[in-house]
Coordinates of C-alpha atoms in Angstrom, one line a residue:
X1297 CA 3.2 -8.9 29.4
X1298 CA 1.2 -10.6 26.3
X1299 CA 3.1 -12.6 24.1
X1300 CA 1.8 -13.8 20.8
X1301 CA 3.2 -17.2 19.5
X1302 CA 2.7 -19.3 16.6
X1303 CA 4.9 -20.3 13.0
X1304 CA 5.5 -19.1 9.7
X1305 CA 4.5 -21.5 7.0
X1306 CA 4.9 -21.7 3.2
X1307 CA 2.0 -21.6 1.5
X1308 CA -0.9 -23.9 3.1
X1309 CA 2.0 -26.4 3.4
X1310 CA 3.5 -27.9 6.7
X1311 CA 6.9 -27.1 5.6
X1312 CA 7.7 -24.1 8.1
X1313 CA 10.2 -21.2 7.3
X1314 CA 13.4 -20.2 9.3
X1315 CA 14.3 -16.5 9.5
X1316 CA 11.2 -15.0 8.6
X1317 CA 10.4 -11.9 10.2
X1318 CA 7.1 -11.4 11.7
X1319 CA 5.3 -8.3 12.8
X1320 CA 2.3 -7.6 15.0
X1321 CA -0.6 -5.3 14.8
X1322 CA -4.1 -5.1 16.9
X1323 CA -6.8 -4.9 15.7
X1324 CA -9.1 -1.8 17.1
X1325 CA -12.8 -0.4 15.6
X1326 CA -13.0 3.2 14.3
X1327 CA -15.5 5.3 15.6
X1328 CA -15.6 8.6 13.8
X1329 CA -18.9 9.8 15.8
X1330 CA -21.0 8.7 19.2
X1331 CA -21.9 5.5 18.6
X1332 CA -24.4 3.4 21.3
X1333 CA -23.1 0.3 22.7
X1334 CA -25.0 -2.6 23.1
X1335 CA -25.3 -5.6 25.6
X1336 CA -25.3 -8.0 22.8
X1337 CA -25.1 -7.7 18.9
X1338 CA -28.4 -6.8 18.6
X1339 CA -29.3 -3.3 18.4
X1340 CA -32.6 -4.1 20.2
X1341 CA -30.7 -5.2 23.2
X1342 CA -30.2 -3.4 26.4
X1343 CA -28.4 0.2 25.6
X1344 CA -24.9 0.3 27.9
X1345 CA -23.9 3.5 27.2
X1346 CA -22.6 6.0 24.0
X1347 CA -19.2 6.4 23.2
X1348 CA -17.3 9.5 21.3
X1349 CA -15.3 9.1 18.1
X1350 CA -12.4 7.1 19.0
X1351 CA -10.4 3.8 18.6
X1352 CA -11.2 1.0 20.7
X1353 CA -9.8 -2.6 21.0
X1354 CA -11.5 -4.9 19.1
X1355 CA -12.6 -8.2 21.2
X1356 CA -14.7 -10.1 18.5
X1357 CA -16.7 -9.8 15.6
X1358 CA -19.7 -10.9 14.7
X1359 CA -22.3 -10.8 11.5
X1360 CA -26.0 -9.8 13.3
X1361 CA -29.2 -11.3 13.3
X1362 CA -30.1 -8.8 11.1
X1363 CA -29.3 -9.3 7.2
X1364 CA -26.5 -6.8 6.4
X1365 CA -25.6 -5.5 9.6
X1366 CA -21.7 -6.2 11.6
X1367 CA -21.0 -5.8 15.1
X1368 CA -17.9 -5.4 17.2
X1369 CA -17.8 -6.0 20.8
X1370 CA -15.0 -3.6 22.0
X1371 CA -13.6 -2.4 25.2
X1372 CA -13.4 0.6 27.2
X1373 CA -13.8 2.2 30.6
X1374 CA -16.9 4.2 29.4
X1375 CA -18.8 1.5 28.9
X1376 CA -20.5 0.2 32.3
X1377 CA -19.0 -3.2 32.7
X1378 CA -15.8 -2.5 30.7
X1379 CA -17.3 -3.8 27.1
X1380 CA -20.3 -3.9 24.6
X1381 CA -21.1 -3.9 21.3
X1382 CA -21.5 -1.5 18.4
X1383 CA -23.1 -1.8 15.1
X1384 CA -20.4 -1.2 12.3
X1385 CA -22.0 -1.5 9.4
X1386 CA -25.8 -1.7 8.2
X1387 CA -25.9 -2.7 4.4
X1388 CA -23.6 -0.2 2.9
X1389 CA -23.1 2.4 5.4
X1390 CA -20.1 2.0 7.6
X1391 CA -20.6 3.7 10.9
X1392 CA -16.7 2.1 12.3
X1393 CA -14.2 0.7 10.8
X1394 CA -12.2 -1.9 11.9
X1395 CA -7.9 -1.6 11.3
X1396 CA -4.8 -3.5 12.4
X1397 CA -2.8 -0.8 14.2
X1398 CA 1.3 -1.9 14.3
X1399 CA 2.8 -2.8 17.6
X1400 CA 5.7 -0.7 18.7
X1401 CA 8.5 -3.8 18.6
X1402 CA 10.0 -3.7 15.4
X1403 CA 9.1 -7.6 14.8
X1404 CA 11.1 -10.9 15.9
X1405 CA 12.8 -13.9 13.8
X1406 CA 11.3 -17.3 13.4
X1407 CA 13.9 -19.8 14.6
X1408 CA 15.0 -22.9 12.7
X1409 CA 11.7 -24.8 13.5
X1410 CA 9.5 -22.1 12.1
X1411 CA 8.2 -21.0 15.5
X1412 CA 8.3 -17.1 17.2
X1413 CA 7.6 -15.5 20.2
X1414 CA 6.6 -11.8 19.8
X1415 CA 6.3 -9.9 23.4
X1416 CA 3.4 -7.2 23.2
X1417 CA 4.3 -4.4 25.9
X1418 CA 0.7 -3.0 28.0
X1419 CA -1.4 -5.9 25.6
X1420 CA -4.6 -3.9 26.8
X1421 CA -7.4 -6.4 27.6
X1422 CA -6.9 -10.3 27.7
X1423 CA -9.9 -10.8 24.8
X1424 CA -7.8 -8.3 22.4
X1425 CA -7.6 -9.2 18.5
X1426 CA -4.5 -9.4 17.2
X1427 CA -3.0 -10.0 13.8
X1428 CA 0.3 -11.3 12.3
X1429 CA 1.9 -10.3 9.6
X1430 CA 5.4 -12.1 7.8
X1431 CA 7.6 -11.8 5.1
X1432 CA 11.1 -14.0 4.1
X1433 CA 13.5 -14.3 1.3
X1434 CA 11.7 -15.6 -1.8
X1435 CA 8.3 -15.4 -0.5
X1436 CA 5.6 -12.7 -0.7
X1437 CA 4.3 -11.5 2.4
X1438 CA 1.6 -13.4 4.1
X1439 CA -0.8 -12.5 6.9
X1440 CA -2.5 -14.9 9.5
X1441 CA -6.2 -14.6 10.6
X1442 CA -7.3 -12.5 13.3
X1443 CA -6.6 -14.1 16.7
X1444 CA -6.2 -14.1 20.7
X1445 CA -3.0 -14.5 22.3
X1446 CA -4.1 -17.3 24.0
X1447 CA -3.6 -19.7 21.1
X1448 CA -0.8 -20.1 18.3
X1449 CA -1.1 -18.0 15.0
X1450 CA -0.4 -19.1 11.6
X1451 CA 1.3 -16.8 8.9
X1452 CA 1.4 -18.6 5.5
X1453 CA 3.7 -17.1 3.0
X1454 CA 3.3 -17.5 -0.9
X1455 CA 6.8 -18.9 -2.4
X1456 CA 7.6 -16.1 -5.6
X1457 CA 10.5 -16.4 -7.5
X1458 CA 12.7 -13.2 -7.2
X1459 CA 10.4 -10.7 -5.4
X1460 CA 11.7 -6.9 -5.4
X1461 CA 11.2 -4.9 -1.8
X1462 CA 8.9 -2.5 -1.7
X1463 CA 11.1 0.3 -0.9
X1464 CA 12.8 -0.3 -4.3
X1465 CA 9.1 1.1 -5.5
X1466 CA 8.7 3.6 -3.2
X1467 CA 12.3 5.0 -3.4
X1468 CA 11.5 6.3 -7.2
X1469 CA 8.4 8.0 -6.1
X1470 CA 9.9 11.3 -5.5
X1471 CA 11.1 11.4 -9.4
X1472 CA 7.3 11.7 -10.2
X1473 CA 6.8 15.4 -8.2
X1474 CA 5.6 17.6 -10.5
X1475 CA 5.0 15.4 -13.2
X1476 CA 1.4 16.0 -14.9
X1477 CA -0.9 14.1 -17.4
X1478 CA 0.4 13.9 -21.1
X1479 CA -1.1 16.8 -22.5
X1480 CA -2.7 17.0 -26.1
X1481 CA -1.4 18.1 -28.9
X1482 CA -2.2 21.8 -30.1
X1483 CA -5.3 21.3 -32.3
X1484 CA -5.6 17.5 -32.4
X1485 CA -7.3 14.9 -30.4
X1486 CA -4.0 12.7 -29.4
X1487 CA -1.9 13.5 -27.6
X1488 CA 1.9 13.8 -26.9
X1489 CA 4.3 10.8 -26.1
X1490 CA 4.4 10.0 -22.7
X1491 CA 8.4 10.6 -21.2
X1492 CA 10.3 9.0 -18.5
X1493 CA 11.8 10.6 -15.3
X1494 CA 14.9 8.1 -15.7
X1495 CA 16.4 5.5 -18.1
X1496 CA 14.5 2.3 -18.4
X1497 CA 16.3 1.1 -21.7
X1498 CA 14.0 2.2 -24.2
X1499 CA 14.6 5.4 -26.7
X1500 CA 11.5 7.4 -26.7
X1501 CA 11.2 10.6 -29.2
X1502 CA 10.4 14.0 -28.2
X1503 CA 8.4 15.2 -30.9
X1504 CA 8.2 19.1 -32.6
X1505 CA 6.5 21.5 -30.2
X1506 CA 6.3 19.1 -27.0
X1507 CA 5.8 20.8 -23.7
X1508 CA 9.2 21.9 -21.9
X1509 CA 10.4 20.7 -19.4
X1510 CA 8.8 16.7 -21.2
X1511 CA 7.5 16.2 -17.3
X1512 CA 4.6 14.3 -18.3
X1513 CA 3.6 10.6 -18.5
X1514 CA 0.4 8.4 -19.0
X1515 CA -1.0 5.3 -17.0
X1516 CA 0.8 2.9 -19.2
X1517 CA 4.0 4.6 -18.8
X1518 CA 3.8 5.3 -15.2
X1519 CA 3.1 1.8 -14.4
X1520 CA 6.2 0.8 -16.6
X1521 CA 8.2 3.2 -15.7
X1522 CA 8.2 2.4 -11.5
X1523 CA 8.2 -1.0 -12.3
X1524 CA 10.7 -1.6 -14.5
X1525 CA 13.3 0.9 -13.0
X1526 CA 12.2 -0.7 -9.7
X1527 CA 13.0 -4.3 -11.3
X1528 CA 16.6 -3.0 -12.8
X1529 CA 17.4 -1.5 -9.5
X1530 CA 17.0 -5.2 -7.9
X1531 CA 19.5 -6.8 -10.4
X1532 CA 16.8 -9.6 -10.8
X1533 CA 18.2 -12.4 -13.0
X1534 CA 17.1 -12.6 -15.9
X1535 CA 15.3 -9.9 -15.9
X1536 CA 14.8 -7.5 -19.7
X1537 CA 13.8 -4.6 -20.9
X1538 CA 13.3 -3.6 -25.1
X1539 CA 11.5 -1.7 -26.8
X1540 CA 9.0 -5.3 -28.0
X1541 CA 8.1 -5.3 -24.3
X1542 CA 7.8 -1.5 -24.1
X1543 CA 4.9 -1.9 -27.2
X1544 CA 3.0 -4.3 -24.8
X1545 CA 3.2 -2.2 -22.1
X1546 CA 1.4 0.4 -24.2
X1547 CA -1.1 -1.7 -25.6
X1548 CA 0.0 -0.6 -29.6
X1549 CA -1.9 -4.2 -30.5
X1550 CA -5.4 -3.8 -31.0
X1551 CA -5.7 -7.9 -30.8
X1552 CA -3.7 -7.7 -27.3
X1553 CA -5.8 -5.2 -25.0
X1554 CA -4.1 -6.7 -21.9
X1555 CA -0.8 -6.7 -23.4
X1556 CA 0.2 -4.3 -20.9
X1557 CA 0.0 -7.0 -17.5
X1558 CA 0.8 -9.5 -19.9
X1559 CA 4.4 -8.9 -20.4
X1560 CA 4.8 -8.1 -16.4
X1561 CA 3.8 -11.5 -16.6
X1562 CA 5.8 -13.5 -18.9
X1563 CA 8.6 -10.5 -17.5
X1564 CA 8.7 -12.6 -14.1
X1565 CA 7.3 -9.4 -12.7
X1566 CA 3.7 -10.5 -11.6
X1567 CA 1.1 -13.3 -11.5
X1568 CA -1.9 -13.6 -13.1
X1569 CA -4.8 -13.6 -10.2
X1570 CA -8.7 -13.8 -10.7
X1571 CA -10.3 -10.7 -11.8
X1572 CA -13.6 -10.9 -9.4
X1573 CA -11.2 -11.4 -6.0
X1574 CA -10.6 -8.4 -3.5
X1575 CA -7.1 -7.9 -4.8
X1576 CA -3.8 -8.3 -3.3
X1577 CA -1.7 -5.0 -2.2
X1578 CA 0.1 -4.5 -4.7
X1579 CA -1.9 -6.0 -7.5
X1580 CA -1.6 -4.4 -11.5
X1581 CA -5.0 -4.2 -13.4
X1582 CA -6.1 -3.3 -17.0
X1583 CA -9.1 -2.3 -17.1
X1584 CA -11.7 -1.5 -20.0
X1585 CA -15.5 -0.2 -19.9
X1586 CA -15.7 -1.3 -23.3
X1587 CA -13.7 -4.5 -23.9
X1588 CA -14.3 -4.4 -27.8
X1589 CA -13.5 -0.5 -28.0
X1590 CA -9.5 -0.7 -28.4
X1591 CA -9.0 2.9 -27.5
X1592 CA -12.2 3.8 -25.0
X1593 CA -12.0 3.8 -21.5
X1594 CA -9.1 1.8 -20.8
X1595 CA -6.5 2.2 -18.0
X1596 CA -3.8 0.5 -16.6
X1597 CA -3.2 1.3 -12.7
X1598 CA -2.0 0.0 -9.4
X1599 CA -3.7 -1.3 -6.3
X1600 CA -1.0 -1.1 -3.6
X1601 CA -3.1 -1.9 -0.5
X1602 CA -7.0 -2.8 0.2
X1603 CA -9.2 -2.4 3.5
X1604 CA -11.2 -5.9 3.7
X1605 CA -14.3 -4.9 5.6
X1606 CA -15.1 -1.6 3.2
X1607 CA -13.8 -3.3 0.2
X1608 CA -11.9 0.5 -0.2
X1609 CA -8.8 0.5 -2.6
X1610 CA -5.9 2.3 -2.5
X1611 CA -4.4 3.2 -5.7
X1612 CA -1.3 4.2 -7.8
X1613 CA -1.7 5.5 -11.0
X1614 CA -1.3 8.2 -13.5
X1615 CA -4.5 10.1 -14.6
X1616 CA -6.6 13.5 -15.5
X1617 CA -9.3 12.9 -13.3
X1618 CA -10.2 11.9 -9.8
X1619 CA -8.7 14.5 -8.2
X1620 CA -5.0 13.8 -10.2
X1621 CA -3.3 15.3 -12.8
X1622 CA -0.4 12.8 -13.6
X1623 CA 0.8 10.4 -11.2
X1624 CA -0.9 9.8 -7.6
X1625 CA -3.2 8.1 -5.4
X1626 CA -7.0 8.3 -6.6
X1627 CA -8.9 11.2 -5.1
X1628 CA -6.4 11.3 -2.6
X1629 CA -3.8 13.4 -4.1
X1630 CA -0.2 13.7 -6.7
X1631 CA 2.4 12.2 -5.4
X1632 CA 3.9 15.3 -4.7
X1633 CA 1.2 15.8 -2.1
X1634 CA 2.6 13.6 0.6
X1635 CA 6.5 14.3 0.7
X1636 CA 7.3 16.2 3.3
X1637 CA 10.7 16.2 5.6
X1638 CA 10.9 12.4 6.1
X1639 CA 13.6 10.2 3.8
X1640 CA 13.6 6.7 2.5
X1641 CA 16.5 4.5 2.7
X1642 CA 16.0 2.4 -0.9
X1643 CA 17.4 -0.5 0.3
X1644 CA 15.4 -1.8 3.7
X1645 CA 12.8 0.7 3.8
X1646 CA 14.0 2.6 7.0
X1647 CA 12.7 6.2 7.2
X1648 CA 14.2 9.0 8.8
X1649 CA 11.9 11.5 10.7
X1650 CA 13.4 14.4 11.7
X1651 CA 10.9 14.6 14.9
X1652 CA 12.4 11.0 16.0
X1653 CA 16.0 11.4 14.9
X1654 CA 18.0 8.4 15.3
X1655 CA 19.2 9.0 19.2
X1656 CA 20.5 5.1 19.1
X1657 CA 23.3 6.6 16.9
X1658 CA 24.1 9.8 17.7
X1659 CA 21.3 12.1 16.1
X1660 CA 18.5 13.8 18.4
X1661 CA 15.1 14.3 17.8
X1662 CA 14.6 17.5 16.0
X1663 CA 17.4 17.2 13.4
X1664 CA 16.6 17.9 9.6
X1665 CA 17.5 15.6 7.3
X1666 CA 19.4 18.4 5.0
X1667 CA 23.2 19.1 3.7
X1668 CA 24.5 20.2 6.9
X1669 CA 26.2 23.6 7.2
X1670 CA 30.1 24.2 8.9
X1671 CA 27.5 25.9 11.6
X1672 CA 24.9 23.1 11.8
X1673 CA 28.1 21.1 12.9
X1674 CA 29.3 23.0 15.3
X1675 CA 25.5 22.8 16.9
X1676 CA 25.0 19.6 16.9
X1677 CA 22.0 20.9 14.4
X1678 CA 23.1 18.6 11.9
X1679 CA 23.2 14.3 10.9
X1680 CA 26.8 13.8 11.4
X1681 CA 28.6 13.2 7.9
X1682 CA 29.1 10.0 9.1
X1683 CA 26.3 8.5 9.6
X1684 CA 24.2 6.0 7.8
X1685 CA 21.0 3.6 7.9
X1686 CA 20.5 2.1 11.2
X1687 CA 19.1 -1.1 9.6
X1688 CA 21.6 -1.9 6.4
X1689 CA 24.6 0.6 6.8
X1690 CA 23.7 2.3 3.0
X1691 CA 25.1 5.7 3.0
X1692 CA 22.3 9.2 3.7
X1693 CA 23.4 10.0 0.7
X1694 CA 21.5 7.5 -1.3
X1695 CA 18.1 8.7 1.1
X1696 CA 15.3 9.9 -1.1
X1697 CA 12.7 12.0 -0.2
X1698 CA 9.8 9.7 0.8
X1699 CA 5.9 9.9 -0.4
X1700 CA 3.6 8.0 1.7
X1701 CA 0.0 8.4 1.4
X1702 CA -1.9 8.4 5.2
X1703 CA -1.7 4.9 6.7
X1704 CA -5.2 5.3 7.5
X1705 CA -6.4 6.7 3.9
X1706 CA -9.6 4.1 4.2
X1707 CA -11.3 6.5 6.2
X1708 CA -12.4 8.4 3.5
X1709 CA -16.0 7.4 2.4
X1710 CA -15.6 9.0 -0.9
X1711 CA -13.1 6.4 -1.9
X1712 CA -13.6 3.7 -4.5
X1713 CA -14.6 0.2 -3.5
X1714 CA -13.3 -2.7 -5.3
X1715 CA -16.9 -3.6 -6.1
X1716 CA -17.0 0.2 -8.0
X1717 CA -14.0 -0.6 -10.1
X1718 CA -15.6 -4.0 -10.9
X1719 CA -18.3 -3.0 -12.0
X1720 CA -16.8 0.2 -13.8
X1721 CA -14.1 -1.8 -16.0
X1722 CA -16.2 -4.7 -17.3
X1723 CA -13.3 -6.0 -19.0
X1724 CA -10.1 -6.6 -16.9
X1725 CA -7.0 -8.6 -16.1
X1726 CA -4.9 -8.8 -12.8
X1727 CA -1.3 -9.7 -11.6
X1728 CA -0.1 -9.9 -8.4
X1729 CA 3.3 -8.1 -8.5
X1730 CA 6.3 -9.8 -7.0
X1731 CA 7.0 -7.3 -3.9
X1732 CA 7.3 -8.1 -0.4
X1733 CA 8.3 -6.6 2.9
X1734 CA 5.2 -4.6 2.5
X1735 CA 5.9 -1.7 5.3
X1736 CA 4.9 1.4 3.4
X1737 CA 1.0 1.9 4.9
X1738 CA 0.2 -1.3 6.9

């Protein structure tokens, strides 16, 4: 058995944090076609053997000699000697992609001195990477380096004031199905105001001839629309909502063109964060081609997760192009796209698959997640009225449908790099939003 050891720390500081909980993940290299393996990280090196498409543990990683060019050394029984390298990347084509895959143990505790002790069940080879990830009570999640087991890990967590759970976010998802890009009015060039799925404690106008059902929003008002809710449904103290702050959010100020991460930040809701960076998960950006256009290619989106080694982003946004019409993830697909029979519990994130069941309380595998018939009952084809979430007791009845986008969605080559967007919105400002237990695709 390989156990993985090491503390949870705030910030860069010494000062180490009790009760956090801390999840593991190894790290393994994509192969998505035969690659040769090499004796060293050189491809002019002695040729080992040719692997198919697969995942492979990762051993270590290592820039070449040659300018541009990554290689992996990974392990498997078809390669003569049990190991050997593979080229991953030369300039800006990625032949493998490197991803930290979650353990199966559902995380342990640190203990009053910071420290934690996380078993790994078959560890696979004794040179496997591994990587830590951490979140606590008013901190945002942190993540520690990539590492062996052999020596202690180091998660440091960023202290934030109030941060809202993920699931909060994702819970509201499934109002979105459906919903499609404001559409424009009859005859004219602008278009019709953007609606809300839910309250959000503004008062907006329908206006003469709008589309029926009013199932349509804008970036703006998607972005303040999940947030907000998301930020009302937490109870944070202290935290507003009016219909000043609704204005920013849809940039009516031609002197304020990032009004509308501005008042997320002086909401308590984000951070303001450097603009050039690889982003944060969960990161809100306002972009503009044309800074000194109020009006021309602006738009205000989220990036909730980021694959370091492509520099891929994956986003949440509303928008007419890139493969979306209204609210989705950017040439992925709506949001509607990705619910299928699995439901969110709003409150710790748990999700119940019907394939898995819950057999720890009572429900086998195979059992719908559905108003149950008197005949479902008497089958046992049904989740007992009874029941509730395993992890925080909140009733099924408060289960959403859940939306969750491909926890591998950085495969896809045709996805935007950070480095496209950067160079696409030449004018721009970033927060880091306050959420943590980040659960949804890593």
């Amino acid at each position: 058995m390989t156990t993985l050891t090491g503390f949870v720390t705030e910030g860069t500081s010494e000062t180490v944090l009790a009760g956090a909980l801390v999840r593991g993940y190894r790290t393994l290299l994509r192969t998505t076609r035969a690659l040769r393996v090499y004796a060293t990280a050189d491809t002019t090196s002695t040729l080992l053997a040719t692997v198919p498409a697969a995942d492979y543990p990762a051993l270590e990683i290592r820039t070449g000699t040659a300018k541009g060019s990554d290689y992996v050394r990974v392990a498997s029984a078809g390669i003569p000697g049990g190991q050997g390298w593979i080229c991953s990347r030369w300039r800006t084509s990625h032949y493998a992609m490197l991803h930290d895959e979650p353990l199966p143990s559902a995380g342990v505790r640190t203990g009053a001195d910071g420290r934690f002790s996380l078993d790994v069940p078959n560890g696979g080879p004794a040179e496997q990477l591994y990587r830590l990830r951490a979140g606590a009570d008013g901190h945002l999640d942190g993540e520690s380096a990539r590492g062996y087991a052999a020596l202690p890990f180091t998660v440091p967590l960023p202290a934030a004031t109030n941060p809202v759970s993920e699931a909060r976010l994702v819970s509201l998802l499934h109002h979105f199905k459906g919903w499609y890009y404001t559409p424009k009015r009859p005859g004219l060039a602008t278009r019709f105001t953007p609606q809300y799925p839910y309250d959000i404690g503004i008062t907006v106008a329908l206006e003469t001839g709008h589309p029926t059902p009013p199932t349509y929003n804008d970036c703006c008002s998607f972005v303040e629309a999940l947030l907000v809710r998301g930020w009302k449904d937490a109870a944070v103290p202290g935290f507003t909502w009016n219909l000043t702050k609704h204005k920013r959010s849809m940039i009516t100020d031609a002197a304020h063109i990032y009004s509308s991460v501005e008042v997320l930040e002086d909401s308590g809701v984000a951070d303001h964060i450097d603009g050039d960076a690889l982003p944060p998960p969960w990161t809100v950006v306002q972009g503009w081609r044309n800074p000194n256009n109020l009006g021309s290619g602006g738009h205000t989106f989220l990036i909730v997760d980021t694959h370091r080694e492509t520099g891929r982003v994956l986003t949440l946004e509303s928008n007419l192009t890139y493969g979306l019409n209204g609210p989705g993830m950017r040439m992925l697909g709506n949001v509607g796209d990705f619910m299928g029979r699995q439901f969110l519990c709003p409150t710790d994130g748990y999700v119940y698959d019907p394939a898995v069941g819950d057999p720890a309380h009572g429900v086998p595998p195979g059992t719908p997640f559905r108003a149950p018939t008197m005949w479902d009952l008497v089958r046992g084809n049904a989740i007992p009225p009874t029941w509730v979430c395993p992890g925080c007791g909140t009733s099924q009845l408060l289960f959403v449908p859940y939306c969750r986008p491909p926890r591998d969605w950085w495969k896809y080559d045709y996805l935007k790099t950070w480095d496209d967007i950067r160079s696409y919105y030449t004018g721009r400002r970033l927060a880091r939003l306050r959420v943590r237990d980040l659960a949804w695709v890593r």
